Each structure stands twice: as C-alpha cells, then as structure tokens.
C-alpha cells in the first residue's frame, strides 16, 4: 500500500503544491497536519483510496460518493467501518505515518460495506454494532499480518484482514440469533450439470439478454464498483474518475483489469448474470492495478504481467466461489489477495522486473519518473 503522504519527494521532483490534487497530495497532507480534525478526515479518505493503492484523499472522497450513489446504507456502513478502524489504530498507538497514509482504514471500509450487504436488516442498530466491532478487529488483525508479511517477505497482506474478519462474522451469523444473514448468503449445490449455466449477459435470470455494447459496459464498470459492494455503472465511472485524479495509469489498468475478468468469465462459460453485474471483474481490476505500475515499475513486461495477474484472479474467483457455494459464502477479495501475492513475490525471482519496495510506493507515474531520473525506485532513489 502507498506510504506516508508526508514522505520526501524523489530527487529532482518539484515541490508539491498544497492545491494540487495529483499524486499523493503531499502539500495538502502537510497543511492538514496543522488541524487534528482535518488530519483525521484526510487519513480516513486516504484509507478508502488505499483499497486501490491510491494514497489520495480526493480519490477516497470520489469512491465514498460512488458508494452512496450505489446505496445510502452502503455508503454509511462503509464510512462507519472506516472511522472505527482508523480510530482503533489511533487508540492503540499504531505508527502515525501509516495512519496518515490510510493504511488502517482500507480494511475497515470494506468490512463495513461487506457486512451492510450480507447482514439484514438495513439501518439496523445491531448490524451497526457488528460493523463497528468487526472494523476494530480488522485493524488489529491487519497490524499483526503486516508485521509478519512485511517482516518475512517484504510484501503487504493486502485485504486479508478484511477477508478473515468478514468471513468470521458471516460464518458465525449463520448460527446466531443476534445477527441475521440476508438472502445473499444462501447455501446451495454447485451447478455441474451440463447446460445448466448460461453465460448470456443479462441483468437478472429472468431479464432479456443485453446487447453486446450494453453488456460489456455494464460488466466492466459494475466490476469496478463491486470492489466496494456497489452494483452501479455510475458508481464505477465515478471510481475510475477518482483513480484518475491520483494516477491516470491506475485508472487505465482498473478498466483493463475489469475487462479481463469479464473476458475470463465469458471464456469459461460462467453465469452471465454474475458477469453482467460485475462479479467477475472486481478482483481482476485491483490485481491488474497492483501489478501494472504500483508494485512494479510499469514496462511492457510488467503490463503484460498485470493482465496475467488479472486472469489468475478471475480464475481464483471461480474456484473459491465454487468452494464456498455449499456454505453460501462470498469469495470477497480472496482471489485478488492470492493472485497478487503470487505475482508480487516474483520480485525476488526475476531480474527482468523492477520492483517497488513497500515503503517507497507512491503512484505509477512517480515510480516511472524515479526510475528514469535516478536509475531505480528503491531507498537510494528517495532522499531522507
């Protein structure tokens, strides 16, 4: 995930403007530090952006707006999880730079959004309590996982904290009186009978098939919005625009990744309703973005690798989704985590890729600039 927004710029880079919304907005972060309330809001918004590796509060704000566009309850629940997880990090005395970069907020916003979708009823006080408790634990678990993953392999645990905590609560809720899972958690048999699955793109099983352009656009942009549990073309477009504020490269790979996930779903003959509604795209979108310029300097080779990671994420989505069908549980972002971990760990096995150390991550554009001007993006390329 992107590092502290107040870190030094690379040699030769211009001083950051307080009014620039591009990149990690270092100038704005320094100004916000003068006001504790403003700094907290800035940290929270950066936390939303960090789901997509974007350490930028405007990106986070755009994504939050997209969640509210999808559904007001979704946006509120995501914001609740975000605030609680960030406050938990502050209360526990976690690293201030990591808090300011939003690194204790991204799991929380996903926990809130996920539980709001899978637990009933909406706007329930009990569900809000579940979200708050789960979000707080996501901070604890993320800190523990980060210590292990970064210490042992120099890679972050991505959204594992969100996945573990959300699944713990959903599995438990299957047998709890105080916490009801909704209709989306429905144990079933895998569909293995030939011809029982139609991959015709359509919004629902009883809806007419979409034309090619409508189906493709829905699958791609809903795939982007589904990372935040929104099922909306408008939300997907807002998220892409928010990503572009921080990084145009990231925005492009978001669209490419979601399109690849859709293509894999069609190629394997997956359910066309699921593809149309973006379920095959969201893991691939984040995986492609991670490899295409965030954890490796963008080159033709790493760009192709990003597409490969998106393909693997989609295949893992199909496999994990099938594995979970008997329990009625969602795959969440486990496919993204496993696929991206596999590809990021290539940094120690390949001499043809230029990796970016976790502590040096900013934006794909900045990584390219450092690589060209200083011959690398590692610690030596960033003055202290």
mmCIF file of C-alpha atoms in Angstrom:
data_model
loop_
_atom_site.group_PDB
_atom_site.id
_atom_site.type_symbol
_atom_site.label_atom_id
_atom_site.label_comp_id
_atom_site.label_asym_id
_atom_site.label_seq_id
_atom_site.Cartn_x
_atom_site.Cartn_y
_atom_site.Cartn_z
ATOM 1 C CA UNK A 1 0.000 0.000 0.000
ATOM 2 C CA UNK A 2 1.136 3.558 -0.614
ATOM 3 C CA UNK A 3 3.417 5.003 2.007
ATOM 4 C CA UNK A 4 3.265 8.033 4.304
ATOM 5 C CA UNK A 5 1.907 11.068 2.399
ATOM 6 C CA UNK A 6 4.399 13.323 4.130
ATOM 7 C CA UNK A 7 7.469 11.432 2.893
ATOM 8 C CA UNK A 8 10.145 13.234 0.883
ATOM 9 C CA UNK A 9 9.917 13.617 -2.863
ATOM 10 C CA UNK A 10 12.382 11.929 -5.182
ATOM 11 C CA UNK A 11 15.479 13.843 -6.224
ATOM 12 C CA UNK A 12 14.721 16.385 -8.895
ATOM 13 C CA UNK A 13 10.960 16.374 -8.291
ATOM 14 C CA UNK A 14 9.245 19.736 -7.961
ATOM 15 C CA UNK A 15 7.993 20.819 -4.553
ATOM 16 C CA UNK A 16 4.411 19.642 -4.035
ATOM 17 C CA UNK A 17 1.687 22.258 -4.307
ATOM 18 C CA UNK A 18 -0.835 22.499 -1.491
ATOM 19 C CA UNK A 19 -3.556 22.908 -4.089
ATOM 20 C CA UNK A 20 -2.585 20.058 -6.397
ATOM 21 C CA UNK A 21 -4.892 17.028 -6.300
ATOM 22 C CA UNK A 22 -2.495 14.931 -8.362
ATOM 23 C CA UNK A 23 -0.482 12.066 -6.911
ATOM 24 C CA UNK A 24 -0.319 11.669 -3.137
ATOM 25 C CA UNK A 25 -1.057 15.350 -2.364
ATOM 26 C CA UNK A 26 1.919 15.760 -0.035
ATOM 27 C CA UNK A 27 1.471 19.527 0.193
ATOM 28 C CA UNK A 28 -2.121 19.192 1.308
ATOM 29 C CA UNK A 29 -1.161 16.484 3.836
ATOM 30 C CA UNK A 30 1.367 18.818 5.437
ATOM 31 C CA UNK A 31 -1.258 21.562 5.744
ATOM 32 C CA UNK A 32 -3.860 19.169 7.143
ATOM 33 C CA UNK A 33 -1.424 18.108 9.868
ATOM 34 C CA UNK A 34 -1.926 21.505 11.494
ATOM 35 C CA UNK A 35 -5.546 20.651 12.335
ATOM 36 C CA UNK A 36 -6.246 17.333 14.139
ATOM 37 C CA UNK A 37 -9.824 17.070 12.822
ATOM 38 C CA UNK A 38 -8.747 17.814 9.255
ATOM 39 C CA UNK A 39 -5.849 15.366 9.559
ATOM 40 C CA UNK A 40 -8.239 12.641 10.741
ATOM 41 C CA UNK A 41 -10.636 13.227 7.848
ATOM 42 C CA UNK A 42 -7.706 13.245 5.436
ATOM 43 C CA UNK A 43 -6.434 9.958 6.893
ATOM 44 C CA UNK A 44 -9.870 8.365 6.540
ATOM 45 C CA UNK A 45 -10.299 9.447 2.929
ATOM 46 C CA UNK A 46 -6.823 8.166 2.090
ATOM 47 C CA UNK A 47 -7.870 4.877 3.665
ATOM 48 C CA UNK A 48 -10.675 4.478 1.137
ATOM 49 C CA UNK A 49 -8.275 5.204 -1.717
ATOM 50 C CA UNK A 50 -5.823 2.649 -0.352
ATOM 51 C CA UNK A 51 -8.202 -0.162 -1.285
ATOM 52 C CA UNK A 52 -6.914 0.637 -4.801
ATOM 53 C CA UNK A 53 -3.396 1.595 -3.606
ATOM 54 C CA UNK A 54 -4.143 5.293 -4.128
ATOM 55 C CA UNK A 55 -2.865 7.444 -1.259
ATOM 56 C CA UNK A 56 -5.035 10.409 -2.202
ATOM 57 C CA UNK A 57 -7.975 11.917 -0.260
ATOM 58 C CA UNK A 58 -9.768 13.147 -3.381
ATOM 59 C CA UNK A 59 -9.699 9.606 -4.771
ATOM 60 C CA UNK A 60 -11.091 8.372 -1.456
ATOM 61 C CA UNK A 61 -13.819 11.011 -1.488
ATOM 62 C CA UNK A 62 -14.825 10.044 -5.026
ATOM 63 C CA UNK A 63 -15.067 6.389 -4.021
ATOM 64 C CA UNK A 64 -17.154 7.279 -0.957
ATOM 65 C CA UNK A 65 -19.504 9.291 -3.171
ATOM 66 C CA UNK A 66 -19.701 6.298 -5.522
ATOM 67 C CA UNK A 67 -20.714 4.086 -2.597
ATOM 68 C CA UNK A 68 -23.506 6.484 -1.627
ATOM 69 C CA UNK A 69 -24.606 6.602 -5.261
ATOM 70 C CA UNK A 70 -24.843 2.806 -5.150
ATOM 71 C CA UNK A 71 -26.915 2.910 -1.947
ATOM 72 C CA UNK A 72 -27.078 5.273 1.031
ATOM 73 C CA UNK A 73 -26.865 2.411 3.550
ATOM 74 C CA UNK A 74 -23.763 1.065 1.798
ATOM 75 C CA UNK A 75 -22.031 4.441 1.959
ATOM 76 C CA UNK A 76 -22.940 4.971 5.607
ATOM 77 C CA UNK A 77 -21.809 1.485 6.642
ATOM 78 C CA UNK A 78 -18.541 1.851 4.770
ATOM 79 C CA UNK A 79 -17.901 5.209 6.423
ATOM 80 C CA UNK A 80 -18.702 3.739 9.847
ATOM 81 C CA UNK A 81 -16.220 0.904 9.372
ATOM 82 C CA UNK A 82 -13.629 3.349 8.063
ATOM 83 C CA UNK A 83 -13.909 5.727 11.029
ATOM 84 C CA UNK A 84 -13.888 2.946 13.634
ATOM 85 C CA UNK A 85 -10.885 1.148 12.140
ATOM 86 C CA UNK A 86 -8.905 4.396 11.930
ATOM 87 C CA UNK A 87 -9.844 5.437 15.474
ATOM 88 C CA UNK A 88 -8.802 1.979 16.703
ATOM 89 C CA UNK A 89 -5.343 2.447 15.174
ATOM 90 C CA UNK A 90 -5.021 5.831 16.879
ATOM 91 C CA UNK A 91 -6.210 4.440 20.232
ATOM 92 C CA UNK A 92 -3.722 1.571 20.029
ATOM 93 C CA UNK A 93 -0.853 3.910 19.194
ATOM 94 C CA UNK A 94 -0.114 2.498 15.751
ATOM 95 C CA UNK A 95 2.509 4.137 13.553
ATOM 96 C CA UNK A 96 1.373 7.686 12.814
ATOM 97 C CA UNK A 97 2.750 7.706 9.276
ATOM 98 C CA UNK A 98 0.797 4.551 8.463
ATOM 99 C CA UNK A 99 -2.371 6.055 9.959
ATOM 100 C CA UNK A 100 -1.929 9.275 7.952
ATOM 101 C CA UNK A 101 -1.465 7.235 4.782
ATOM 102 C CA UNK A 102 -4.772 5.486 5.414
ATOM 103 C CA UNK A 103 -3.253 2.075 5.974
ATOM 104 C CA UNK A 104 -5.579 1.290 8.868
ATOM 105 C CA UNK A 105 -8.714 2.408 7.075
ATOM 106 C CA UNK A 106 -8.995 0.347 3.909
ATOM 107 C CA UNK A 107 -9.907 -2.916 5.636
ATOM 108 C CA UNK A 108 -12.458 -1.103 7.785
ATOM 109 C CA UNK A 109 -14.332 0.471 4.884
ATOM 110 C CA UNK A 110 -14.574 -2.916 3.173
ATOM 111 C CA UNK A 111 -15.740 -4.606 6.388
ATOM 112 C CA UNK A 112 -18.481 -2.021 6.790
ATOM 113 C CA UNK A 113 -19.574 -2.258 3.175
ATOM 114 C CA UNK A 114 -19.484 -6.050 3.111
ATOM 115 C CA UNK A 115 -21.441 -6.587 6.314
ATOM 116 C CA UNK A 116 -24.008 -3.992 5.226
ATOM 117 C CA UNK A 117 -24.679 -6.080 2.138
ATOM 118 C CA UNK A 118 -24.748 -9.544 3.684
ATOM 119 C CA UNK A 119 -26.451 -8.839 7.027
ATOM 120 C CA UNK A 120 -30.094 -7.885 7.486
ATOM 121 C CA UNK A 121 -31.861 -5.585 8.012
ATOM 122 C CA UNK A 122 -30.545 -2.326 6.596
ATOM 123 C CA UNK A 123 -30.060 0.553 9.048
ATOM 124 C CA UNK A 124 -30.229 -1.877 11.957
ATOM 125 C CA UNK A 125 -28.551 -0.853 15.202
ATOM 126 C CA UNK A 126 -27.405 -4.447 15.733
ATOM 127 C CA UNK A 127 -25.750 -4.540 12.307
ATOM 128 C CA UNK A 128 -24.054 -1.207 13.051
ATOM 129 C CA UNK A 129 -22.612 -2.688 16.240
ATOM 130 C CA UNK A 130 -21.371 -5.707 14.288
ATOM 131 C CA UNK A 131 -19.733 -3.398 11.767
ATOM 132 C CA UNK A 132 -18.034 -1.334 14.470
ATOM 133 C CA UNK A 133 -16.708 -4.388 16.316
ATOM 134 C CA UNK A 134 -15.537 -6.107 13.123
ATOM 135 C CA UNK A 135 -13.870 -2.934 11.834
ATOM 136 C CA UNK A 136 -11.955 -2.527 15.093
ATOM 137 C CA UNK A 137 -10.724 -6.122 14.905
ATOM 138 C CA UNK A 138 -9.719 -5.617 11.255
ATOM 139 C CA UNK A 139 -7.186 -3.026 12.433
ATOM 140 C CA UNK A 140 -5.721 -5.411 14.995
ATOM 141 C CA UNK A 141 -5.536 -8.269 12.508
ATOM 142 C CA UNK A 142 -4.063 -6.109 9.751
ATOM 143 C CA UNK A 143 -1.321 -4.855 12.069
ATOM 144 C CA UNK A 144 -0.461 -8.418 13.068
ATOM 145 C CA UNK A 145 -0.476 -9.694 9.473
ATOM 146 C CA UNK A 146 1.575 -6.731 8.254
ATOM 147 C CA UNK A 147 4.254 -7.420 10.858
ATOM 148 C CA UNK A 148 4.545 -10.998 9.576
ATOM 149 C CA UNK A 149 4.203 -10.406 5.837
ATOM 150 C CA UNK A 150 6.406 -7.331 5.586
ATOM 151 C CA UNK A 151 8.924 -8.722 8.036
ATOM 152 C CA UNK A 152 9.249 -12.084 6.285
ATOM 153 C CA UNK A 153 8.542 -11.385 2.620
ATOM 154 C CA UNK A 154 8.575 -7.577 2.218
ATOM 155 C CA UNK A 155 5.017 -7.657 0.875
ATOM 156 C CA UNK A 156 1.828 -6.307 2.488
ATOM 157 C CA UNK A 157 -1.069 -8.575 3.496
ATOM 158 C CA UNK A 158 -3.367 -6.565 1.204
ATOM 159 C CA UNK A 159 -7.025 -7.054 2.256
ATOM 160 C CA UNK A 160 -6.559 -10.311 4.158
ATOM 161 C CA UNK A 161 -7.680 -8.596 7.369
ATOM 162 C CA UNK A 162 -10.997 -7.653 5.778
ATOM 163 C CA UNK A 163 -11.489 -11.138 4.344
ATOM 164 C CA UNK A 164 -10.747 -13.015 7.563
ATOM 165 C CA UNK A 165 -12.803 -10.749 9.819
ATOM 166 C CA UNK A 166 -15.798 -10.574 7.466
ATOM 167 C CA UNK A 167 -15.881 -14.330 6.923
ATOM 168 C CA UNK A 168 -15.599 -14.945 10.677
ATOM 169 C CA UNK A 169 -18.643 -12.769 11.301
ATOM 170 C CA UNK A 170 -20.651 -14.171 8.381
ATOM 171 C CA UNK A 171 -19.922 -17.796 9.270
ATOM 172 C CA UNK A 172 -20.849 -17.149 12.870
ATOM 173 C CA UNK A 173 -24.020 -15.297 11.906
ATOM 174 C CA UNK A 174 -25.349 -18.452 10.253
ATOM 175 C CA UNK A 175 -25.974 -19.720 13.783
ATOM 176 C CA UNK A 176 -26.502 -16.511 15.782
ATOM 177 C CA UNK A 177 -29.858 -15.180 16.946
ATOM 178 C CA UNK A 178 -28.486 -11.627 17.169
ATOM 179 C CA UNK A 179 -27.222 -11.082 13.667
ATOM 180 C CA UNK A 180 -29.142 -12.261 10.650
ATOM 181 C CA UNK A 181 -27.574 -13.005 7.284
ATOM 182 C CA UNK A 182 -29.575 -11.882 4.275
ATOM 183 C CA UNK A 183 -30.690 -13.751 1.219
ATOM 184 C CA UNK A 184 -27.312 -13.365 -0.489
ATOM 185 C CA UNK A 185 -25.856 -15.904 1.968
ATOM 186 C CA UNK A 186 -27.626 -18.960 0.614
ATOM 187 C CA UNK A 187 -26.015 -22.427 0.813
ATOM 188 C CA UNK A 188 -26.521 -24.317 -2.441
ATOM 189 C CA UNK A 189 -25.166 -27.100 -4.617
ATOM 190 C CA UNK A 190 -22.565 -26.335 -7.280
ATOM 191 C CA UNK A 191 -24.036 -26.142 -10.783
ATOM 192 C CA UNK A 192 -22.261 -29.005 -12.505
ATOM 193 C CA UNK A 193 -24.954 -30.280 -14.853
ATOM 194 C CA UNK A 194 -24.080 -29.563 -18.492
ATOM 195 C CA UNK A 195 -26.157 -26.749 -19.890
ATOM 196 C CA UNK A 196 -27.429 -25.536 -16.505
ATOM 197 C CA UNK A 197 -25.407 -22.308 -16.643
ATOM 198 C CA UNK A 198 -25.988 -19.658 -19.313
ATOM 199 C CA UNK A 199 -23.288 -17.056 -19.917
ATOM 200 C CA UNK A 200 -25.616 -14.744 -21.837
ATOM 201 C CA UNK A 201 -25.066 -11.273 -20.407
ATOM 202 C CA UNK A 202 -28.228 -10.038 -18.695
ATOM 203 C CA UNK A 203 -29.105 -8.163 -15.516
ATOM 204 C CA UNK A 204 -31.129 -10.990 -13.949
ATOM 205 C CA UNK A 205 -32.022 -14.587 -14.679
ATOM 206 C CA UNK A 206 -35.464 -13.599 -15.956
ATOM 207 C CA UNK A 207 -34.290 -10.498 -17.862
ATOM 208 C CA UNK A 208 -33.810 -10.198 -21.598
ATOM 209 C CA UNK A 209 -30.250 -10.593 -22.840
ATOM 210 C CA UNK A 210 -28.284 -7.357 -23.192
ATOM 211 C CA UNK A 211 -26.850 -6.221 -26.493
ATOM 212 C CA UNK A 212 -23.091 -6.573 -26.823
ATOM 213 C CA UNK A 213 -22.167 -2.964 -26.002
ATOM 214 C CA UNK A 214 -24.573 -2.654 -23.083
ATOM 215 C CA UNK A 215 -23.468 -5.968 -21.625
ATOM 216 C CA UNK A 216 -19.761 -5.165 -21.930
ATOM 217 C CA UNK A 217 -20.042 -1.671 -20.421
ATOM 218 C CA UNK A 218 -22.155 -2.941 -17.544
ATOM 219 C CA UNK A 219 -19.774 -5.802 -16.824
ATOM 220 C CA UNK A 220 -16.704 -3.540 -16.845
ATOM 221 C CA UNK A 221 -17.985 -0.611 -14.789
ATOM 222 C CA UNK A 222 -20.072 -2.704 -12.412
ATOM 223 C CA UNK A 223 -16.940 -4.815 -11.962
ATOM 224 C CA UNK A 224 -15.119 -1.720 -10.753
ATOM 225 C CA UNK A 225 -17.927 -0.653 -8.422
ATOM 226 C CA UNK A 226 -18.305 -4.169 -6.990
ATOM 227 C CA UNK A 227 -14.941 -3.881 -5.232
ATOM 228 C CA UNK A 228 -16.832 -1.585 -2.855
ATOM 229 C CA UNK A 229 -20.015 -3.716 -2.946
ATOM 230 C CA UNK A 230 -21.854 -1.242 -5.177
ATOM 231 C CA UNK A 231 -23.655 -2.589 -8.242
ATOM 232 C CA UNK A 232 -23.818 0.521 -10.382
ATOM 233 C CA UNK A 233 -22.390 1.674 -13.686
ATOM 234 C CA UNK A 234 -22.453 5.268 -12.424
ATOM 235 C CA UNK A 235 -20.505 4.259 -9.309
ATOM 236 C CA UNK A 236 -17.922 2.501 -11.461
ATOM 237 C CA UNK A 237 -17.432 5.584 -13.625
ATOM 238 C CA UNK A 238 -17.040 7.805 -10.545
ATOM 239 C CA UNK A 239 -14.440 5.420 -9.111
ATOM 240 C CA UNK A 240 -12.434 5.435 -12.363
ATOM 241 C CA UNK A 241 -12.549 9.243 -12.372
ATOM 242 C CA UNK A 242 -11.378 9.282 -8.745
ATOM 243 C CA UNK A 243 -8.487 6.956 -9.571
ATOM 244 C CA UNK A 244 -7.502 9.184 -12.494
ATOM 245 C CA UNK A 245 -7.171 12.154 -10.125
ATOM 246 C CA UNK A 246 -4.299 10.349 -8.407
ATOM 247 C CA UNK A 247 -2.967 8.273 -11.319
ATOM 248 C CA UNK A 248 -4.042 8.015 -14.939
ATOM 249 C CA UNK A 249 -2.113 4.751 -15.237
ATOM 250 C CA UNK A 250 -4.072 3.261 -12.331
ATOM 251 C CA UNK A 251 -7.375 4.309 -13.916
ATOM 252 C CA UNK A 252 -6.431 2.658 -17.199
ATOM 253 C CA UNK A 253 -5.414 -0.605 -15.519
ATOM 254 C CA UNK A 254 -8.622 -0.585 -13.484
ATOM 255 C CA UNK A 255 -10.633 -0.684 -16.695
ATOM 256 C CA UNK A 256 -8.289 -3.210 -18.295
ATOM 257 C CA UNK A 257 -8.412 -5.494 -15.256
ATOM 258 C CA UNK A 258 -12.191 -5.451 -15.019
ATOM 259 C CA UNK A 259 -12.453 -6.126 -18.760
ATOM 260 C CA UNK A 260 -10.066 -9.070 -18.429
ATOM 261 C CA UNK A 261 -12.127 -10.509 -15.572
ATOM 262 C CA UNK A 262 -15.256 -10.207 -17.706
ATOM 263 C CA UNK A 263 -13.471 -11.902 -20.606
ATOM 264 C CA UNK A 264 -12.330 -14.813 -18.447
ATOM 265 C CA UNK A 265 -15.867 -15.280 -17.153
ATOM 266 C CA UNK A 266 -17.196 -15.433 -20.701
ATOM 267 C CA UNK A 267 -14.371 -17.738 -21.816
ATOM 268 C CA UNK A 268 -15.007 -20.307 -19.088
ATOM 269 C CA UNK A 269 -18.775 -20.139 -19.538
ATOM 270 C CA UNK A 270 -19.647 -18.592 -16.182
ATOM 271 C CA UNK A 271 -23.097 -17.336 -15.234
ATOM 272 C CA UNK A 272 -23.927 -14.377 -17.488
ATOM 273 C CA UNK A 273 -25.907 -12.631 -14.743
ATOM 274 C CA UNK A 274 -22.875 -12.660 -12.449
ATOM 275 C CA UNK A 275 -20.625 -11.378 -15.256
ATOM 276 C CA UNK A 276 -23.071 -8.590 -16.225
ATOM 277 C CA UNK A 277 -23.282 -7.461 -12.590
ATOM 278 C CA UNK A 278 -19.505 -7.191 -12.302
ATOM 279 C CA UNK A 279 -18.760 -10.123 -10.039
ATOM 280 C CA UNK A 280 -16.044 -11.436 -12.338
ATOM 281 C CA UNK A 281 -14.350 -8.055 -12.636
ATOM 282 C CA UNK A 282 -13.605 -6.554 -9.238
ATOM 283 C CA UNK A 283 -10.804 -8.894 -8.120
ATOM 284 C CA UNK A 284 -9.139 -8.662 -11.526
ATOM 285 C CA UNK A 285 -9.390 -4.866 -11.555
ATOM 286 C CA UNK A 286 -7.487 -4.442 -8.297
ATOM 287 C CA UNK A 287 -4.976 -7.169 -9.212
ATOM 288 C CA UNK A 288 -4.126 -5.577 -12.571
ATOM 289 C CA UNK A 289 -3.773 -2.159 -10.966
ATOM 290 C CA UNK A 290 -1.409 -3.543 -8.302
ATOM 291 C CA UNK A 291 0.986 -5.139 -10.779
ATOM 292 C CA UNK A 292 0.602 -2.540 -13.529
ATOM 293 C CA UNK A 293 2.726 0.192 -12.010
ATOM 294 C CA UNK A 294 2.245 0.010 -8.237
ATOM 295 C CA UNK A 295 4.438 -2.879 -7.080
ATOM 296 C CA UNK A 296 6.494 -2.929 -10.293
ATOM 297 C CA UNK A 297 7.649 -0.023 -12.421
ATOM 298 C CA UNK A 298 5.436 -0.004 -15.489
ATOM 299 C CA UNK A 299 7.070 -1.544 -18.559
ATOM 300 C CA UNK A 300 5.723 -3.647 -21.384
ATOM 301 C CA UNK A 301 6.717 -6.736 -19.416
ATOM 302 C CA UNK A 302 5.037 -5.663 -16.155
ATOM 303 C CA UNK A 303 1.988 -4.513 -18.130
ATOM 304 C CA UNK A 304 1.621 -7.989 -19.628
ATOM 305 C CA UNK A 305 2.187 -9.434 -16.168
ATOM 306 C CA UNK A 306 -0.653 -7.266 -14.856
ATOM 307 C CA UNK A 307 -3.005 -8.822 -17.402
ATOM 308 C CA UNK A 308 -1.786 -12.266 -16.346
ATOM 309 C CA UNK A 309 -2.468 -11.449 -12.709
ATOM 310 C CA UNK A 310 -5.973 -10.291 -13.640
ATOM 311 C CA UNK A 311 -6.589 -13.606 -15.417
ATOM 312 C CA UNK A 312 -5.399 -15.590 -12.398
ATOM 313 C CA UNK A 313 -7.568 -13.506 -10.072
ATOM 314 C CA UNK A 314 -10.634 -14.270 -12.202
ATOM 315 C CA UNK A 315 -9.864 -17.992 -12.260
ATOM 316 C CA UNK A 316 -9.387 -17.942 -8.498
ATOM 317 C CA UNK A 317 -12.712 -16.152 -8.150
ATOM 318 C CA UNK A 318 -14.403 -19.018 -9.962
ATOM 319 C CA UNK A 319 -12.599 -21.637 -7.896
ATOM 320 C CA UNK A 320 -13.046 -20.018 -4.470
ATOM 321 C CA UNK A 321 -16.642 -19.106 -5.274
ATOM 322 C CA UNK A 322 -17.386 -22.741 -6.098
ATOM 323 C CA UNK A 323 -15.596 -23.904 -2.953
ATOM 324 C CA UNK A 324 -17.781 -21.597 -0.852
ATOM 325 C CA UNK A 325 -21.106 -22.395 -2.580
ATOM 326 C CA UNK A 326 -22.118 -25.161 -0.118
ATOM 327 C CA UNK A 327 -21.848 -22.609 2.696
ATOM 328 C CA UNK A 328 -23.408 -19.755 0.755
ATOM 329 C CA UNK A 329 -20.384 -17.551 1.451
ATOM 330 C CA UNK A 330 -18.877 -14.950 -0.901
ATOM 331 C CA UNK A 331 -15.308 -15.151 -2.210
ATOM 332 C CA UNK A 332 -14.837 -11.477 -1.251
ATOM 333 C CA UNK A 333 -11.352 -10.292 -2.300
ATOM 334 C CA UNK A 334 -9.503 -13.510 -1.505
ATOM 335 C CA UNK A 335 -8.889 -14.114 -5.261
ATOM 336 C CA UNK A 336 -7.240 -10.697 -5.557
ATOM 337 C CA UNK A 337 -5.104 -11.313 -2.472
ATOM 338 C CA UNK A 338 -3.807 -14.726 -3.545
ATOM 339 C CA UNK A 339 -3.209 -13.764 -7.174
ATOM 340 C CA UNK A 340 -1.461 -10.501 -6.319
ATOM 341 C CA UNK A 341 0.689 -12.069 -3.612
ATOM 342 C CA UNK A 342 1.873 -14.692 -6.108
ATOM 343 C CA UNK A 343 2.876 -12.064 -8.650
ATOM 344 C CA UNK A 344 4.373 -9.554 -6.213
ATOM 345 C CA UNK A 345 6.596 -12.269 -4.766
ATOM 346 C CA UNK A 346 8.154 -12.600 -8.235
ATOM 347 C CA UNK A 347 10.248 -9.566 -7.303
ATOM 348 C CA UNK A 348 12.764 -11.889 -5.698
ATOM 349 C CA UNK A 349 12.759 -14.390 -8.548
ATOM 350 C CA UNK A 350 13.022 -12.263 -11.687
ATOM 351 C CA UNK A 351 15.767 -9.969 -12.953
ATOM 352 C CA UNK A 352 13.522 -8.650 -15.729
ATOM 353 C CA UNK A 353 11.180 -6.718 -13.440
ATOM 354 C CA UNK A 354 11.861 -3.554 -11.443
ATOM 355 C CA UNK A 355 10.043 -3.922 -8.117
ATOM 356 C CA UNK A 356 8.981 -1.061 -5.878
ATOM 357 C CA UNK A 357 9.629 -1.561 -2.165
ATOM 358 C CA UNK A 358 6.541 -1.303 0.038
ATOM 359 C CA UNK A 359 7.890 1.742 1.857
ATOM 360 C CA UNK A 360 8.589 3.537 -1.445
ATOM 361 C CA UNK A 361 5.185 3.149 -3.085
ATOM 362 C CA UNK A 362 3.568 6.380 -4.264
ATOM 363 C CA UNK A 363 1.982 6.345 -7.743
ATOM 364 C CA UNK A 364 2.821 4.516 -11.001
ATOM 365 C CA UNK A 365 3.757 7.842 -12.604
ATOM 366 C CA UNK A 366 6.132 8.712 -9.759
ATOM 367 C CA UNK A 367 7.730 5.261 -9.963
ATOM 368 C CA UNK A 368 8.392 5.773 -13.664
ATOM 369 C CA UNK A 369 9.849 9.217 -13.000
ATOM 370 C CA UNK A 370 12.182 7.945 -10.278
ATOM 371 C CA UNK A 371 13.288 5.018 -12.407
ATOM 372 C CA UNK A 372 14.161 7.251 -15.350
ATOM 373 C CA UNK A 373 15.870 10.011 -13.378
ATOM 374 C CA UNK A 374 17.664 8.042 -10.663
ATOM 375 C CA UNK A 375 18.069 4.594 -12.134
ATOM 376 C CA UNK A 376 15.755 2.966 -9.592
ATOM 377 C CA UNK A 377 12.899 3.419 -7.168
ATOM 378 C CA UNK A 378 14.454 1.914 -4.055
ATOM 379 C CA UNK A 379 15.599 3.585 -0.872
ATOM 380 C CA UNK A 380 18.654 5.060 -2.580
ATOM 381 C CA UNK A 381 16.417 6.933 -5.002
ATOM 382 C CA UNK A 382 14.444 8.662 -2.226
ATOM 383 C CA UNK A 383 16.467 11.121 -0.139
ATOM 384 C CA UNK A 384 15.702 11.395 3.564
#
